[in-house]
mmCIF file of C-alpha atoms in Angstrom:
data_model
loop_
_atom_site.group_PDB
_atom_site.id
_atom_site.type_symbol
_atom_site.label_atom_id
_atom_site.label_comp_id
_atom_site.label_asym_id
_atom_site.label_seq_id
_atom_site.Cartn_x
_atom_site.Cartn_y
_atom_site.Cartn_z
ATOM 1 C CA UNK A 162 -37.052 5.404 -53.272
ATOM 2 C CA UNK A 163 -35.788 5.839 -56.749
ATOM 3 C CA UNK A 164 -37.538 8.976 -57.210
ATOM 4 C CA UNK A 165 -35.157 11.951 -58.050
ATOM 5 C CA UNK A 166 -36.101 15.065 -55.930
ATOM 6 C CA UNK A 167 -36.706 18.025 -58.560
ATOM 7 C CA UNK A 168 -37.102 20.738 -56.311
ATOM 8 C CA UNK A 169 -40.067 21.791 -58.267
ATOM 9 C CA UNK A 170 -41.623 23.340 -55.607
ATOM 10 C CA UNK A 171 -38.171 25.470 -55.014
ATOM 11 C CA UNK A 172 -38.548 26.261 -58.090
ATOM 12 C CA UNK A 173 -42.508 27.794 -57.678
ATOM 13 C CA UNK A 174 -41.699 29.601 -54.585
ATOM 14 C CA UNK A 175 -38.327 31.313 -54.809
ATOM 15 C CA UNK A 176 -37.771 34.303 -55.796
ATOM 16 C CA UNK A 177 -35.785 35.333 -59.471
ATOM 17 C CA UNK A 178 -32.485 35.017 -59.070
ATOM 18 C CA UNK A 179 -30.406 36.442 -62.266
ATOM 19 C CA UNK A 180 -26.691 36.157 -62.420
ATOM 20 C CA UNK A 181 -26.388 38.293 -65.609
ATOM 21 C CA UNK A 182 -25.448 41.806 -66.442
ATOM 22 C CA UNK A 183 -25.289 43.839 -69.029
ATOM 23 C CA UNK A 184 -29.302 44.471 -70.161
ATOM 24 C CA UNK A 185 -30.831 47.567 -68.346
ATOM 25 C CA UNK A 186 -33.145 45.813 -65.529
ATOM 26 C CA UNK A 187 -36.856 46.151 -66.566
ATOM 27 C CA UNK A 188 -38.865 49.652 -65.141
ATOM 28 C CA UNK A 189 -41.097 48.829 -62.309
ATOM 29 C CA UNK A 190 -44.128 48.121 -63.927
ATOM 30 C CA UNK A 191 -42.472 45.991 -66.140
ATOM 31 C CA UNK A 192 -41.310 44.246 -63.432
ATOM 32 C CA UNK A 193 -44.421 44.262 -61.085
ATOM 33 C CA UNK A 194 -46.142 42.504 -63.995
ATOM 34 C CA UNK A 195 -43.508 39.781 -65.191
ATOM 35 C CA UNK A 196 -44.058 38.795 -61.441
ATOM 36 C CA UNK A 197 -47.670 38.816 -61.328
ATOM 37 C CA UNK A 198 -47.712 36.769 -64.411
ATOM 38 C CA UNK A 199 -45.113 34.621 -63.256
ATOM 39 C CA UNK A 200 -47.510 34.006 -59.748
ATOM 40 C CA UNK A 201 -50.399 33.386 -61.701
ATOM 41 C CA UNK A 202 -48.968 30.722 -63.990
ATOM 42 C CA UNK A 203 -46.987 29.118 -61.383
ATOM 43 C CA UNK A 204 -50.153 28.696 -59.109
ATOM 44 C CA UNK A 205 -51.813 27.565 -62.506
ATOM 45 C CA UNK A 206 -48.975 24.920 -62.371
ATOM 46 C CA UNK A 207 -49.615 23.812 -59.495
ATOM 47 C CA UNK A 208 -53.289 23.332 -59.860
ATOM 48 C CA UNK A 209 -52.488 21.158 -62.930
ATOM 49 C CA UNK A 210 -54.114 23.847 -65.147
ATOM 50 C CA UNK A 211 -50.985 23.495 -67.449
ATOM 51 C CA UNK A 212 -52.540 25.759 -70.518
ATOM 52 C CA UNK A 213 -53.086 28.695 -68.829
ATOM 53 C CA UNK A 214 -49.704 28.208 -67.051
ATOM 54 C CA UNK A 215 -47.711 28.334 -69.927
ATOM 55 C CA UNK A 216 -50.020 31.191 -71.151
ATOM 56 C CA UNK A 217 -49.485 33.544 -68.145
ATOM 57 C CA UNK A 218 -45.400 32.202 -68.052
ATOM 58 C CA UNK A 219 -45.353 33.505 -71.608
ATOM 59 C CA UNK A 220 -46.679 36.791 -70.724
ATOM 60 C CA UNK A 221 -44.634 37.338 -67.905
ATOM 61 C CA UNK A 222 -41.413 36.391 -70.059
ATOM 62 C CA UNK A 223 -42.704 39.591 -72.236
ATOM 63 C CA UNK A 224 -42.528 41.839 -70.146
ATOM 64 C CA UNK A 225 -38.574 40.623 -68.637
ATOM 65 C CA UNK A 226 -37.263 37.381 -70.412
ATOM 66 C CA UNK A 227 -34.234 37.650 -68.054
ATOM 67 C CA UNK A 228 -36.086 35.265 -65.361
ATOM 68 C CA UNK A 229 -34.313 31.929 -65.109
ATOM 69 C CA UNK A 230 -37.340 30.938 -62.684
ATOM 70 C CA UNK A 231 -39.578 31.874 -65.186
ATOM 71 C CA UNK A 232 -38.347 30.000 -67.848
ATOM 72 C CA UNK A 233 -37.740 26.744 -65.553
ATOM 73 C CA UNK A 234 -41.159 26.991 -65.004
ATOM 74 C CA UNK A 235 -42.090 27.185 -68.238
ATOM 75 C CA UNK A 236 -39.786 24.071 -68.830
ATOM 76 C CA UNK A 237 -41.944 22.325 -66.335
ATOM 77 C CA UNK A 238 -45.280 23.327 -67.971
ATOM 78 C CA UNK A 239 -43.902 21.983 -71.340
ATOM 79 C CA UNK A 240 -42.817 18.543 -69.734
ATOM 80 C CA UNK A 241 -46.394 18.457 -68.117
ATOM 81 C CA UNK A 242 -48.001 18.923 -71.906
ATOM 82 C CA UNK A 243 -46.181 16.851 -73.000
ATOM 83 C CA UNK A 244 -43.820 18.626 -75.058
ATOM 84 C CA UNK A 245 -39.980 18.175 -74.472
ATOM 85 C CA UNK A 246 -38.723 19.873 -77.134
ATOM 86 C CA UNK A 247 -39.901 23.045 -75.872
ATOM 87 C CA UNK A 248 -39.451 21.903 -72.738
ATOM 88 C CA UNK A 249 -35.468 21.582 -73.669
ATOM 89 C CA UNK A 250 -35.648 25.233 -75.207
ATOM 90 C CA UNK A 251 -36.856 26.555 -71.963
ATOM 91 C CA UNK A 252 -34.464 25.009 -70.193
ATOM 92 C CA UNK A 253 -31.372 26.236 -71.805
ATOM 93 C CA UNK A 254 -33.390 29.714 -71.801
ATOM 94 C CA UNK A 255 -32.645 29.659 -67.996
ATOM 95 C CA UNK A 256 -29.559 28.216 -68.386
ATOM 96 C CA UNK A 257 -28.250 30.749 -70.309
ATOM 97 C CA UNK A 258 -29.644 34.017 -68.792
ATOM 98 C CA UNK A 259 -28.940 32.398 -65.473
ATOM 99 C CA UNK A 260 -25.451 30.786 -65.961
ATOM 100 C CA UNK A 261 -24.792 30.145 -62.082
ATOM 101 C CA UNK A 262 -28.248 29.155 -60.890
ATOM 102 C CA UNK A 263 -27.976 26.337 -59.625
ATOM 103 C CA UNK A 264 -31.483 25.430 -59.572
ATOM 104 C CA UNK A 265 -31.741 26.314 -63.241
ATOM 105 C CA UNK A 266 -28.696 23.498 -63.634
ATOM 106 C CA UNK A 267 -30.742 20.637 -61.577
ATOM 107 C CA UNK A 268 -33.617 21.059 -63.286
ATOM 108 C CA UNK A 269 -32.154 20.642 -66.509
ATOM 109 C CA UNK A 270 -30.235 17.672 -65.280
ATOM 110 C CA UNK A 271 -33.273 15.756 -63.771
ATOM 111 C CA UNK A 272 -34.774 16.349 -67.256
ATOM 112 C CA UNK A 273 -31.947 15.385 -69.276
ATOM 113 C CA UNK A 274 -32.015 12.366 -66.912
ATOM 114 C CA UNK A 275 -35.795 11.454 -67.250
ATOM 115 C CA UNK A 276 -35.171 12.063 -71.271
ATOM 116 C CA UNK A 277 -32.180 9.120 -71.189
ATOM 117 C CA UNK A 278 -29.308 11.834 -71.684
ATOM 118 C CA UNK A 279 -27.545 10.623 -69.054
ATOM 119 C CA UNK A 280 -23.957 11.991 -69.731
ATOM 120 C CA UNK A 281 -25.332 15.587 -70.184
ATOM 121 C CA UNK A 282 -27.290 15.224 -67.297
ATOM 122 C CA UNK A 283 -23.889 14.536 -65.129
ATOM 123 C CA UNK A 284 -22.314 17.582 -66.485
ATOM 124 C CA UNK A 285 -25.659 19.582 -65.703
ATOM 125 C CA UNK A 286 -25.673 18.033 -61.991
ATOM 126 C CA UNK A 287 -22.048 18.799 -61.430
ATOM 127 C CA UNK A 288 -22.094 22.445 -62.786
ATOM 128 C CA UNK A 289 -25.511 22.869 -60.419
ATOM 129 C CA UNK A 290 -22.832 20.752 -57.070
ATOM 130 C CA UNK A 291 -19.798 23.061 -57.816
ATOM 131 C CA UNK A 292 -21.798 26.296 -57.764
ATOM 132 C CA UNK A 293 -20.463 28.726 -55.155
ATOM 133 C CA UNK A 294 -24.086 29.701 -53.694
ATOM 134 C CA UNK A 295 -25.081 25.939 -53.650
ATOM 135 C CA UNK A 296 -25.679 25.145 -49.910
ATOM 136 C CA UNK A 297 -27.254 22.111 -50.468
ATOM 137 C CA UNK A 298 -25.041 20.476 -53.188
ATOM 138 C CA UNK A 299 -25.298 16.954 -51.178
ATOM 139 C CA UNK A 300 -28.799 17.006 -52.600
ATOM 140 C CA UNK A 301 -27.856 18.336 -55.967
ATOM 141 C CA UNK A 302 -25.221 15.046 -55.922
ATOM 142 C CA UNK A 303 -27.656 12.754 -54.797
ATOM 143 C CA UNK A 304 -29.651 13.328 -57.475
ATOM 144 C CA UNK A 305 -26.687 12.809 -59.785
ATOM 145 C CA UNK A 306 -26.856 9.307 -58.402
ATOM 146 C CA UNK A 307 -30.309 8.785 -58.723
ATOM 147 C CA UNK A 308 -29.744 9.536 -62.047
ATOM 148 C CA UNK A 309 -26.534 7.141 -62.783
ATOM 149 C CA UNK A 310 -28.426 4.002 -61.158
ATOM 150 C CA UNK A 311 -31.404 4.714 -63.662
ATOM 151 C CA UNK A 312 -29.161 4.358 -66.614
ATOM 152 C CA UNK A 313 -27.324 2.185 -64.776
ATOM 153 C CA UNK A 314 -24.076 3.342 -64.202
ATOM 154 C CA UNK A 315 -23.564 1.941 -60.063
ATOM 155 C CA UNK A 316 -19.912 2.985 -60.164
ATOM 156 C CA UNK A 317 -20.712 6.171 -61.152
ATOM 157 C CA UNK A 318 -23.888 6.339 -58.986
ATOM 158 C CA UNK A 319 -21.703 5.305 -55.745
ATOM 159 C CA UNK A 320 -18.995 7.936 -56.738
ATOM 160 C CA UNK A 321 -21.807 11.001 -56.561
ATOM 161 C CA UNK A 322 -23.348 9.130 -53.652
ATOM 162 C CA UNK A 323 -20.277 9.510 -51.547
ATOM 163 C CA UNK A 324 -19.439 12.543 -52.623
ATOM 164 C CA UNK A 325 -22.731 13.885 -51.539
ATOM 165 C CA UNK A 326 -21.436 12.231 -47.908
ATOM 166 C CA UNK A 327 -18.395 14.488 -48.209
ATOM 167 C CA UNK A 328 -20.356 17.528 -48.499
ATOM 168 C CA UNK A 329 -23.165 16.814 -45.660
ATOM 169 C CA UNK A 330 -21.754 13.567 -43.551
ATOM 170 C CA UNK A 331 -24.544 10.740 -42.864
ATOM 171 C CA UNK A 332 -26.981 13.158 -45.612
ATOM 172 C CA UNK A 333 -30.039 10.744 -45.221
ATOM 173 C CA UNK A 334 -30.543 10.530 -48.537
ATOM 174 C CA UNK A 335 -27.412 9.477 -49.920
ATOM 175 C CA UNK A 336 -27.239 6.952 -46.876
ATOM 176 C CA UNK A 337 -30.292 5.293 -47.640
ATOM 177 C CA UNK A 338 -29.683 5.216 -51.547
ATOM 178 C CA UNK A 339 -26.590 3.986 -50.976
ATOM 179 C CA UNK A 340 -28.337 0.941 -48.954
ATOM 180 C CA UNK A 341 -30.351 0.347 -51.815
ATOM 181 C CA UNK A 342 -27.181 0.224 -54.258
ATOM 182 C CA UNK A 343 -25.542 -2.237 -52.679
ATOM 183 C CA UNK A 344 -28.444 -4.279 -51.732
ATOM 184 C CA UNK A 345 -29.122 -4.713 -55.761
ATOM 185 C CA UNK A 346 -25.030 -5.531 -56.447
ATOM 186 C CA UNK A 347 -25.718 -7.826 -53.396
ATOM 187 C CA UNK A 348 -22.827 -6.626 -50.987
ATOM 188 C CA UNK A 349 -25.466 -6.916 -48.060
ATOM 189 C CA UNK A 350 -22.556 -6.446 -45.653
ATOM 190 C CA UNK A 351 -22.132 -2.842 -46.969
ATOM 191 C CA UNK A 352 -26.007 -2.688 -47.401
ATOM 192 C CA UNK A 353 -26.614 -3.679 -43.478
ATOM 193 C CA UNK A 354 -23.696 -1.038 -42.531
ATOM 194 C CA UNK A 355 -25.497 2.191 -44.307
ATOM 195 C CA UNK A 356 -28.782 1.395 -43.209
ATOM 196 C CA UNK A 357 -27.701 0.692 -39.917
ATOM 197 C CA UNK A 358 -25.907 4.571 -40.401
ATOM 198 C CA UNK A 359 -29.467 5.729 -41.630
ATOM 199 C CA UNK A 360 -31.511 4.264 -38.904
ATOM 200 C CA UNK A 361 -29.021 5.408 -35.986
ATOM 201 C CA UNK A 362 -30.074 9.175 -37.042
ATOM 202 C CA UNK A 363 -33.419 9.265 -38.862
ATOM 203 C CA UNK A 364 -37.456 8.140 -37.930
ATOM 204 C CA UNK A 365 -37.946 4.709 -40.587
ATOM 205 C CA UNK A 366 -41.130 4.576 -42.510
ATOM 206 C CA UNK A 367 -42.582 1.280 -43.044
ATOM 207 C CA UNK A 368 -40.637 1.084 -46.230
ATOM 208 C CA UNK A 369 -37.272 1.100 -44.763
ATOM 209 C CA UNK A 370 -37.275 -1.315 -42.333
ATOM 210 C CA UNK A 371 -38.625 -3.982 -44.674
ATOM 211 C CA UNK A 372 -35.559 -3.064 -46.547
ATOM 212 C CA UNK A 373 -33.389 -3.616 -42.944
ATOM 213 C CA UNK A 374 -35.572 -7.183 -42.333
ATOM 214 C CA UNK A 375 -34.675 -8.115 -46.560
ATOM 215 C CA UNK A 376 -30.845 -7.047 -45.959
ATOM 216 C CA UNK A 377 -30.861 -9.225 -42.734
ATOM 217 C CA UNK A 378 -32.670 -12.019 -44.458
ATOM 218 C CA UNK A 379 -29.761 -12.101 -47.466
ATOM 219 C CA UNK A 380 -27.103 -11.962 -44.533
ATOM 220 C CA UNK A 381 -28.999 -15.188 -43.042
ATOM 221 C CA UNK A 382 -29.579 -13.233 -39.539
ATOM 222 C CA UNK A 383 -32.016 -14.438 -37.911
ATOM 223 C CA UNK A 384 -32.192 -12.190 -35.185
ATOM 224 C CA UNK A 385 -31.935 -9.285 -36.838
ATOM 225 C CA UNK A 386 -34.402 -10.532 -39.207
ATOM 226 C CA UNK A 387 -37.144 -10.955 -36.178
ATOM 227 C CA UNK A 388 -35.669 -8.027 -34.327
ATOM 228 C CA UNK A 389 -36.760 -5.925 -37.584
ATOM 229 C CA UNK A 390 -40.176 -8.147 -38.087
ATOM 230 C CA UNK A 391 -40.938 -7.457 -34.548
ATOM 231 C CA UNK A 392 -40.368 -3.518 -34.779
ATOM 232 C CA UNK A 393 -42.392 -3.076 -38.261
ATOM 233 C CA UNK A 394 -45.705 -5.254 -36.425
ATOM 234 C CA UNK A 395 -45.268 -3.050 -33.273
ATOM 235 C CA UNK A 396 -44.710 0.333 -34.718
ATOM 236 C CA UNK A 397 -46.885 0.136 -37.906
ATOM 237 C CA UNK A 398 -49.426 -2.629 -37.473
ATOM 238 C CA UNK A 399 -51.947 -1.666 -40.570
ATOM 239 C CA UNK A 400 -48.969 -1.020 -43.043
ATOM 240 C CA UNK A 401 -48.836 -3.937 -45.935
ATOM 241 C CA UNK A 402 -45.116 -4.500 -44.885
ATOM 242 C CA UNK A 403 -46.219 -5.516 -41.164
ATOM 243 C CA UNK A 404 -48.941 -7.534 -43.545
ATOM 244 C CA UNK A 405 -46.344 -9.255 -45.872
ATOM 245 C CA UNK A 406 -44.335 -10.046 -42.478
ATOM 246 C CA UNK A 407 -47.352 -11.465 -40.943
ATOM 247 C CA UNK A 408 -48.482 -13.983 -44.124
ATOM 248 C CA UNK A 409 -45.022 -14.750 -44.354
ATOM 249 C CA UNK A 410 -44.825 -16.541 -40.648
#
């Protein structure tokens, strides 16, 4: 539940988006084939075939080396060898030939986060939240949380969390992760009331109402508890949460 959301696969599937001017655009064929490189290494990418990714992502930066996607990508490739100093190149590559993507931004946050930068990584997040084509900055904040419990920073963490809540109200996400947050600083009260917000709007998984039947549990409920036990045995029977329940009584 931890996991911070990349958006890698945004990243592989949209189109380029360049906020720069100034360089003459590239002629056609130019063009045509910094995208079919692109393609190719990005479906390399995916395949896990990470050499010839960063091979064709090369190429395709040849030909137009204006792509913020195609240097993201390329960021990702690096990561996935292994290599995070190029990886951190590529990334301020997009950055700056792509000022106001705000995909460029989150990636480079969520990597400055994995790499323990965690201050840089804010500022990355909250340039990516505050951009004006952002329609999803509650996810782009979110993230920023993710990344401030990792460090951990909870105060901080809670601030982006409910500031994602100001952009989307009852965001899933941030609802949920803010369960989690104050189920580890043990204010269960405030745990019980943003799961309960979670679980009035959204399908559980297994996962989450074990969380609902621990949060009860810490409150000393005992008929929420069963109420929670009961609904995890009935609705997932074979999952190892319905198991623990079960060896439990």
């Amino acid at each position: 539940m931890r996991t911070i959301s990349l958006l890698a696969v945004v990243l592989l599937s949209a189109g380029c988006v360049s906020t720069t001017s100034g360089p003459p655009k590239p002629t056609p064929d130019k063009e045509d084939a910094a995208e079919f490189n692109y393609q190719l290494g990005a479906r390399y990418y995916r395949n896990g075939k990470f050499d010839l990714a960063r091979d064709r992502l090369q190429l395709s930066l040849e030909y137009d080396d204006k792509r913020a996607i195609t240097w993201s990508t390329l960021a990702l490739t690096y990561e996935a060898l292994e290599n995070p100093r190029l990886a951190k190149d590529a990334y301020e590559q997009a950055i700056r030939v792509a000022p106001r993507n705000y995909d460029a931004q989150n990636a480079y946050a969520v990597f400055l986060c994995r790499q323990g930068d965690y201050r840089a990584a804010g500022r990355h997040f909250e340039r990516a939240a505050d951009a004006e084509n952002n329609d999803s900055a509650e996810i782009t904040l979110t993230n920023a949380g993710v990344c401030m419990t990792q460090k951990p920073d909870f105060a901080q963490a809670e601030a982006y969390f409910r500031k994602a809540l100001e952009e989307k109200q009852n965001h899933p996400e941030a609802l949920l992760q803010l369960a989690l947050l104050k189920k580890e600083t043990k204010d269960y009260m405030s745990a019980r009331a943003f799961l309960e917000r979670f679980l009035s709007r959204n399908i559980p998984s297994p996962a989450i109402l074990f969380l609902a039947f621990e949060i009860e549990s810490q409150l000393g409920n005992r008929n929420g508890m069963d109420d929670y036990a009961d609904r995890l045995i009935r609705e997932f029977p074979a999952s190892p949460e319905a198991r623990r329940i079960l060896e439990a009584t």
